[in-house]
PDB file of C-alpha atoms in Angstrom:
ATOM      1  CA  MET A 782     118.244 -30.896  37.078  1.00 77.00           C
ATOM      2  CA  SER A 783     120.182 -30.391  34.128  1.00 85.00           C
ATOM      3  CA  LYS A 784     123.038 -33.151  32.723  1.00 86.00           C
ATOM      4  CA  ARG A 785     126.075 -30.627  33.453  1.00 87.00           C
ATOM      5  CA  LYS A 786     124.668 -30.569  37.483  1.00 86.00           C
ATOM      6  CA  LYS A 787     123.924 -34.568  37.358  1.00 86.00           C
ATOM      7  CA  ILE A 788     127.481 -35.353  36.248  1.00 86.00           C
ATOM      8  CA  ILE A 789     129.015 -32.107  38.865  1.00 85.00           C
ATOM      9  CA  LEU A 790     127.085 -34.266  41.221  1.00 85.00           C
ATOM     10  CA  GLY A 791     128.100 -37.508  40.617  1.00 80.00           C
ATOM     11  CA  ILE A 792     131.624 -36.377  40.308  1.00 80.00           C
ATOM     12  CA  LEU A 793     131.265 -34.858  43.903  1.00 79.00           C
ATOM     13  CA  SER A 794     129.427 -38.248  45.255  1.00 81.00           C
ATOM     14  CA  ILE A 795     132.199 -40.620  44.006  1.00 75.00           C
ATOM     15  CA  ILE A 796     134.735 -38.379  45.467  1.00 73.00           C
ATOM     16  CA  GLY A 797     133.064 -37.745  48.826  1.00 73.00           C
ATOM     17  CA  LEU A 798     132.542 -41.925  48.815  1.00 71.00           C
ATOM     18  CA  ILE A 799     136.477 -42.208  48.678  1.00 72.00           C
ATOM     19  CA  TYR A 800     137.109 -40.338  51.147  1.00 75.00           C
ATOM     20  CA  LEU A 801     134.594 -42.183  53.526  1.00 79.00           C
ATOM     21  CA  ILE A 802     136.445 -45.238  52.554  1.00 81.00           C
ATOM     22  CA  PRO A 803     138.048 -46.902  56.006  1.00 85.00           C
ATOM     23  CA  GLN A 804     141.594 -46.768  56.159  1.00 88.00           C
ATOM     24  CA  GLN A 805     143.324 -49.114  58.073  1.00 89.00           C
ATOM     25  CA  LEU A 806     147.370 -48.814  57.687  1.00 94.00           C
ATOM     26  CA  GLN A 807     149.939 -51.560  58.753  1.00 95.00           C
ATOM     27  CA  MET A 808     153.475 -51.620  59.205  1.00 97.00           C
ATOM     28  CA  PRO A 809     154.670 -52.365  55.493  1.00 98.00           C
ATOM     29  CA  VAL A 810     158.057 -54.031  56.190  1.00 98.00           C
ATOM     30  CA  LYS A 811     157.520 -57.328  56.956  1.00 97.00           C
ATOM     31  CA  GLY A 812     158.525 -58.347  60.626  1.00 97.00           C
ATOM     32  CA  ALA A 813     159.484 -54.477  61.530  1.00 97.00           C
ATOM     33  CA  SER A 814     158.487 -52.570  64.729  1.00 94.00           C
ATOM     34  CA  LYS A 815     159.154 -49.539  66.485  1.00 93.00           C
ATOM     35  CA  SER A 816     162.797 -50.421  67.342  1.00 94.00           C
ATOM     36  CA  ASP A 817     163.393 -50.588  63.017  1.00 96.00           C
ATOM     37  CA  TYR A 818     162.935 -47.115  62.728  1.00 95.00           C
ATOM     38  CA  ASN A 819     163.272 -43.442  64.176  1.00 91.00           C
ATOM     39  CA  SER A 820     160.084 -41.634  65.525  1.00 88.00           C
ATOM     40  CA  ARG A 821     161.443 -38.345  65.199  1.00 88.00           C
ATOM     41  CA  SER A 822     162.569 -39.002  61.584  1.00 90.00           C
ATOM     42  CA  PHE A 823     159.391 -37.328  60.222  1.00 93.00           C
ATOM     43  CA  TRP A 824     160.286 -34.036  58.702  1.00 91.00           C
ATOM     44  CA  PHE A 825     163.611 -33.962  60.165  1.00 89.00           C
ATOM     45  CA  TYR A 826     165.663 -30.747  59.203  1.00 86.00           C
ATOM     46  CA  PRO A 827     168.344 -30.904  57.277  1.00 83.00           C
ATOM     47  CA  TRP A 828     167.991 -33.655  54.851  1.00 80.00           C
ATOM     48  CA  GLY A 829     169.887 -33.661  51.714  1.00 76.00           C
ATOM     49  CA  LYS A 830     168.081 -32.303  48.655  1.00 79.00           C
ATOM     50  CA  SER A 831     164.867 -32.413  49.799  1.00 79.00           C
ATOM     51  CA  VAL A 832     165.638 -30.252  52.745  1.00 85.00           C
ATOM     52  CA  THR A 833     163.017 -32.005  54.987  1.00 90.00           C
ATOM     53  CA  HIS A 834     162.502 -35.732  55.395  1.00 92.00           C
ATOM     54  CA  LYS A 835     158.943 -36.061  54.589  1.00 94.00           C
ATOM     55  CA  GLY A 836     158.407 -39.874  55.518  1.00 95.00           C
ATOM     56  CA  VAL A 837     159.922 -42.375  57.516  1.00 96.00           C
ATOM     57  CA  ASP A 838     162.521 -44.787  56.762  1.00 96.00           C
ATOM     58  CA  ILE A 839     162.598 -48.449  58.212  1.00 97.00           C
ATOM     59  CA  PHE A 840     165.706 -50.755  58.004  1.00 97.00           C
ATOM     60  CA  ALA A 841     165.547 -54.126  57.532  1.00 98.00           C
ATOM     61  CA  LYS A 842     167.391 -56.593  55.942  1.00 98.00           C
ATOM     62  CA  LYS A 843     167.918 -56.075  51.838  1.00 98.00           C
ATOM     63  CA  GLY A 844     165.288 -58.370  50.318  1.00 98.00           C
ATOM     64  CA  THR A 845     163.031 -58.297  53.561  1.00 98.00           C
ATOM     65  CA  GLU A 846     159.205 -58.243  51.989  1.00 98.00           C
ATOM     66  CA  ILE A 847     156.949 -54.885  51.632  1.00 98.00           C
ATOM     67  CA  ASN A 848     153.400 -55.541  51.789  1.00 98.00           C
ATOM     68  CA  SER A 849     150.897 -52.490  50.928  1.00 98.00           C
ATOM     69  CA  ALA A 850     150.411 -50.479  54.219  1.00 98.00           C
ATOM     70  CA  THR A 851     146.679 -49.650  52.505  1.00 96.00           C
ATOM     71  CA  HIS A 852     144.340 -51.241  50.399  1.00 94.00           C
ATOM     72  CA  GLY A 853     144.200 -49.253  47.253  1.00 94.00           C
ATOM     73  CA  ILE A 854     145.234 -49.311  43.387  1.00 95.00           C
ATOM     74  CA  VAL A 855     149.275 -48.837  42.119  1.00 97.00           C
ATOM     75  CA  LEU A 856     149.269 -45.523  40.195  1.00 97.00           C
ATOM     76  CA  TYR A 857     153.001 -46.296  39.466  1.00 98.00           C
ATOM     77  CA  ALA A 858     155.570 -48.895  39.797  1.00 98.00           C
ATOM     78  CA  GLY A 859     159.058 -48.416  38.397  1.00 98.00           C
ATOM     79  CA  HIS A 860     162.285 -46.322  38.990  1.00 98.00           C
ATOM     80  CA  ILE A 861     162.587 -42.500  39.723  1.00 96.00           C
ATOM     81  CA  ASN A 862     166.025 -41.065  40.498  1.00 93.00           C
ATOM     82  CA  ARG A 863     166.288 -39.979  44.179  1.00 93.00           C
ATOM     83  CA  GLY A 864     163.374 -43.136  45.402  1.00 96.00           C
ATOM     84  CA  GLY A 865     164.816 -45.558  42.997  1.00 97.00           C
ATOM     85  CA  LYS A 866     162.754 -48.285  42.562  1.00 98.00           C
ATOM     86  CA  SER A 867     159.395 -46.989  43.789  1.00 98.00           C
ATOM     87  CA  VAL A 868     156.038 -47.703  43.993  1.00 98.00           C
ATOM     88  CA  ILE A 869     152.831 -45.447  44.540  1.00 98.00           C
ATOM     89  CA  ILE A 870     149.571 -46.414  45.415  1.00 98.00           C
ATOM     90  CA  LEU A 871     146.307 -44.357  45.663  1.00 95.00           C
ATOM     91  CA  GLY A 872     144.284 -45.683  49.014  1.00 95.00           C
ATOM     92  CA  PRO A 873     141.533 -44.612  51.046  1.00 93.00           C
ATOM     93  CA  LYS A 874     140.666 -40.776  51.527  1.00 92.00           C
ATOM     94  CA  TRP A 875     142.721 -39.777  48.674  1.00 92.00           C
ATOM     95  CA  ARG A 876     146.179 -40.912  50.086  1.00 96.00           C
ATOM     96  CA  LEU A 877     149.038 -41.322  48.218  1.00 97.00           C
ATOM     97  CA  HIS A 878     151.367 -43.825  49.525  1.00 98.00           C
ATOM     98  CA  TYR A 879     154.896 -43.742  48.584  1.00 98.00           C
ATOM     99  CA  TYR A 880     157.385 -46.506  48.690  1.00 98.00           C
ATOM    100  CA  ALA A 881     161.185 -46.222  47.575  1.00 98.00           C
ATOM    101  CA  HIS A 882     164.674 -47.525  47.480  1.00 98.00           C
ATOM    102  CA  MET A 883     163.221 -51.032  47.051  1.00 98.00           C
ATOM    103  CA  ASP A 884     165.704 -53.728  45.793  1.00 98.00           C
ATOM    104  CA  THR A 885     163.062 -55.104  43.531  1.00 98.00           C
ATOM    105  CA  LEU A 886     159.401 -54.240  42.611  1.00 98.00           C
ATOM    106  CA  GLN A 887     156.422 -57.264  42.795  1.00 98.00           C
ATOM    107  CA  THR A 888     153.624 -55.042  41.302  1.00 98.00           C
ATOM    108  CA  THR A 889     152.984 -53.274  38.403  1.00 97.00           C
ATOM    109  CA  ALA A 890     150.369 -50.168  38.035  1.00 97.00           C
ATOM    110  CA  LEU A 891     146.949 -50.506  37.622  1.00 95.00           C
ATOM    111  CA  SER A 892     146.559 -53.756  40.377  1.00 96.00           C
ATOM    112  CA  PHE A 893     144.644 -53.065  43.044  1.00 96.00           C
ATOM    113  CA  VAL A 894     146.560 -54.409  46.343  1.00 97.00           C
ATOM    114  CA  ASN A 895     145.444 -54.929  49.854  1.00 96.00           C
ATOM    115  CA  HIS A 896     147.788 -55.562  53.105  1.00 95.00           C
ATOM    116  CA  THR A 897     148.582 -59.396  52.213  1.00 96.00           C
ATOM    117  CA  SER A 898     149.956 -58.022  48.390  1.00 97.00           C
ATOM    118  CA  SER A 899     153.640 -58.129  48.092  1.00 98.00           C
ATOM    119  CA  ILE A 900     154.694 -54.739  46.400  1.00 98.00           C
ATOM    120  CA  GLY A 901     158.839 -55.319  46.278  1.00 98.00           C
ATOM    121  CA  THR A 902     161.464 -55.592  48.739  1.00 98.00           C
ATOM    122  CA  VAL A 903     163.732 -53.609  50.848  1.00 98.00           C
ATOM    123  CA  GLY A 904     167.046 -52.009  49.191  1.00 98.00           C
ATOM    124  CA  THR A 905     169.200 -49.116  48.536  1.00 98.00           C
ATOM    125  CA  SER A 906     168.335 -47.922  45.228  1.00 97.00           C
ATOM    126  CA  GLY A 907     168.022 -44.145  43.997  1.00 95.00           C
ATOM    127  CA  ASN A 908     169.900 -42.031  46.629  1.00 94.00           C
ATOM    128  CA  ALA A 909     170.005 -44.715  49.099  1.00 93.00           C
ATOM    129  CA  VAL A 910     173.006 -46.646  47.004  1.00 93.00           C
ATOM    130  CA  GLY A 911     175.847 -47.376  49.711  1.00 91.00           C
ATOM    131  CA  LYS A 912     173.568 -47.065  53.004  1.00 93.00           C
ATOM    132  CA  GLN A 913     171.977 -49.209  55.152  1.00 97.00           C
ATOM    133  CA  PRO A 914     168.878 -51.145  53.151  1.00 98.00           C
ATOM    134  CA  HIS A 915     165.643 -49.290  54.062  1.00 97.00           C
ATOM    135  CA  LEU A 916     162.272 -48.538  52.962  1.00 98.00           C
ATOM    136  CA  HIS A 917     161.219 -45.169  52.866  1.00 97.00           C
ATOM    137  CA  TYR A 918     157.361 -44.626  53.199  1.00 98.00           C
ATOM    138  CA  ALA A 919     155.619 -41.495  52.828  1.00 98.00           C
ATOM    139  CA  ILE A 920     151.904 -40.494  52.853  1.00 98.00           C
ATOM    140  CA  MET A 921     150.642 -37.171  50.695  1.00 97.00           C
ATOM    141  CA  THR A 922     147.314 -36.422  50.809  1.00 96.00           C
ATOM    142  CA  MET A 923     145.434 -34.782  47.741  1.00 92.00           C
ATOM    143  CA  ILE A 924     143.056 -33.214  49.983  1.00 89.00           C
ATOM    144  CA  PRO A 925     145.239 -30.193  51.880  1.00 93.00           C
ATOM    145  CA  TYR A 926     145.035 -30.570  55.604  1.00 94.00           C
ATOM    146  CA  ILE A 927     145.734 -26.702  55.845  1.00 96.00           C
ATOM    147  CA  TRP A 928     145.498 -26.936  60.086  1.00 96.00           C
ATOM    148  CA  ASN A 929     148.951 -28.896  59.855  1.00 95.00           C
ATOM    149  CA  ILE A 930     151.080 -25.590  58.256  1.00 96.00           C
ATOM    150  CA  ASP A 931     153.822 -24.669  60.389  1.00 94.00           C
ATOM    151  CA  SER A 932     156.762 -22.340  60.773  1.00 93.00           C
ATOM    152  CA  GLU A 933     158.892 -25.190  60.644  1.00 90.00           C
ATOM    153  CA  LYS A 934     161.182 -25.468  57.339  1.00 88.00           C
ATOM    154  CA  GLN A 935     158.771 -25.994  54.481  1.00 92.00           C
ATOM    155  CA  GLY A 936     156.286 -26.321  56.947  1.00 92.00           C
ATOM    156  CA  TRP A 937     153.709 -24.939  54.311  1.00 95.00           C
ATOM    157  CA  LYS A 938     154.394 -28.542  52.527  1.00 95.00           C
ATOM    158  CA  LYS A 939     152.935 -30.172  55.829  1.00 95.00           C
ATOM    159  CA  MET A 940     149.517 -29.870  54.852  1.00 96.00           C
ATOM    160  CA  PHE A 941     150.135 -32.467  51.454  1.00 97.00           C
ATOM    161  CA  TYR A 942     152.226 -34.976  53.797  1.00 96.00           C
ATOM    162  CA  LEU A 943     150.815 -36.615  56.863  1.00 96.00           C
ATOM    163  CA  ASN A 944     153.197 -38.288  59.285  1.00 95.00           C
ATOM    164  CA  PRO A 945     153.523 -42.311  58.752  1.00 96.00           C
ATOM    165  CA  ILE A 946     154.283 -42.939  62.474  1.00 93.00           C
ATOM    166  CA  ASP A 947     150.802 -42.155  63.539  1.00 93.00           C
ATOM    167  CA  PHE A 948     149.457 -44.523  61.678  1.00 90.00           C
ATOM    168  CA  PHE A 949     151.208 -47.520  62.566  1.00 85.00           C
TER     169      PHE A 949
END
């Protein structure tokens, strides 16, 4: 087998192994329950500049601890215009976990996290300024789920966004 084929096989093996790692998600907002979010908020239309709501807003008192919903590696911890103080974590199955509108950040890029890792606190940063404190939590997959596409507004994007409520 040529060196090039071995490299390609190695890369494909790593991709496959990461996809096979089990995912066990937990509620990221400490002490939150089903009564702290609207179960119909995922893919709600109309939703401001983003057109549809591609995650779930979990309401809690400002400063409530946020733990990582999964184990993984922090790819980004910083400020995004709409999301405010935000964290993006690469978890199992090549899924990106996006946490936004945080009051404080308690993690840094390239950190390894798990369910007990505090990554920040609930807040109102970004386009949530002046609104009720909450965590916007979304899950994006880098491997498209084409069977999720439908005729709703921006329905083609559903192949990249998973409903976090299904995992709580």
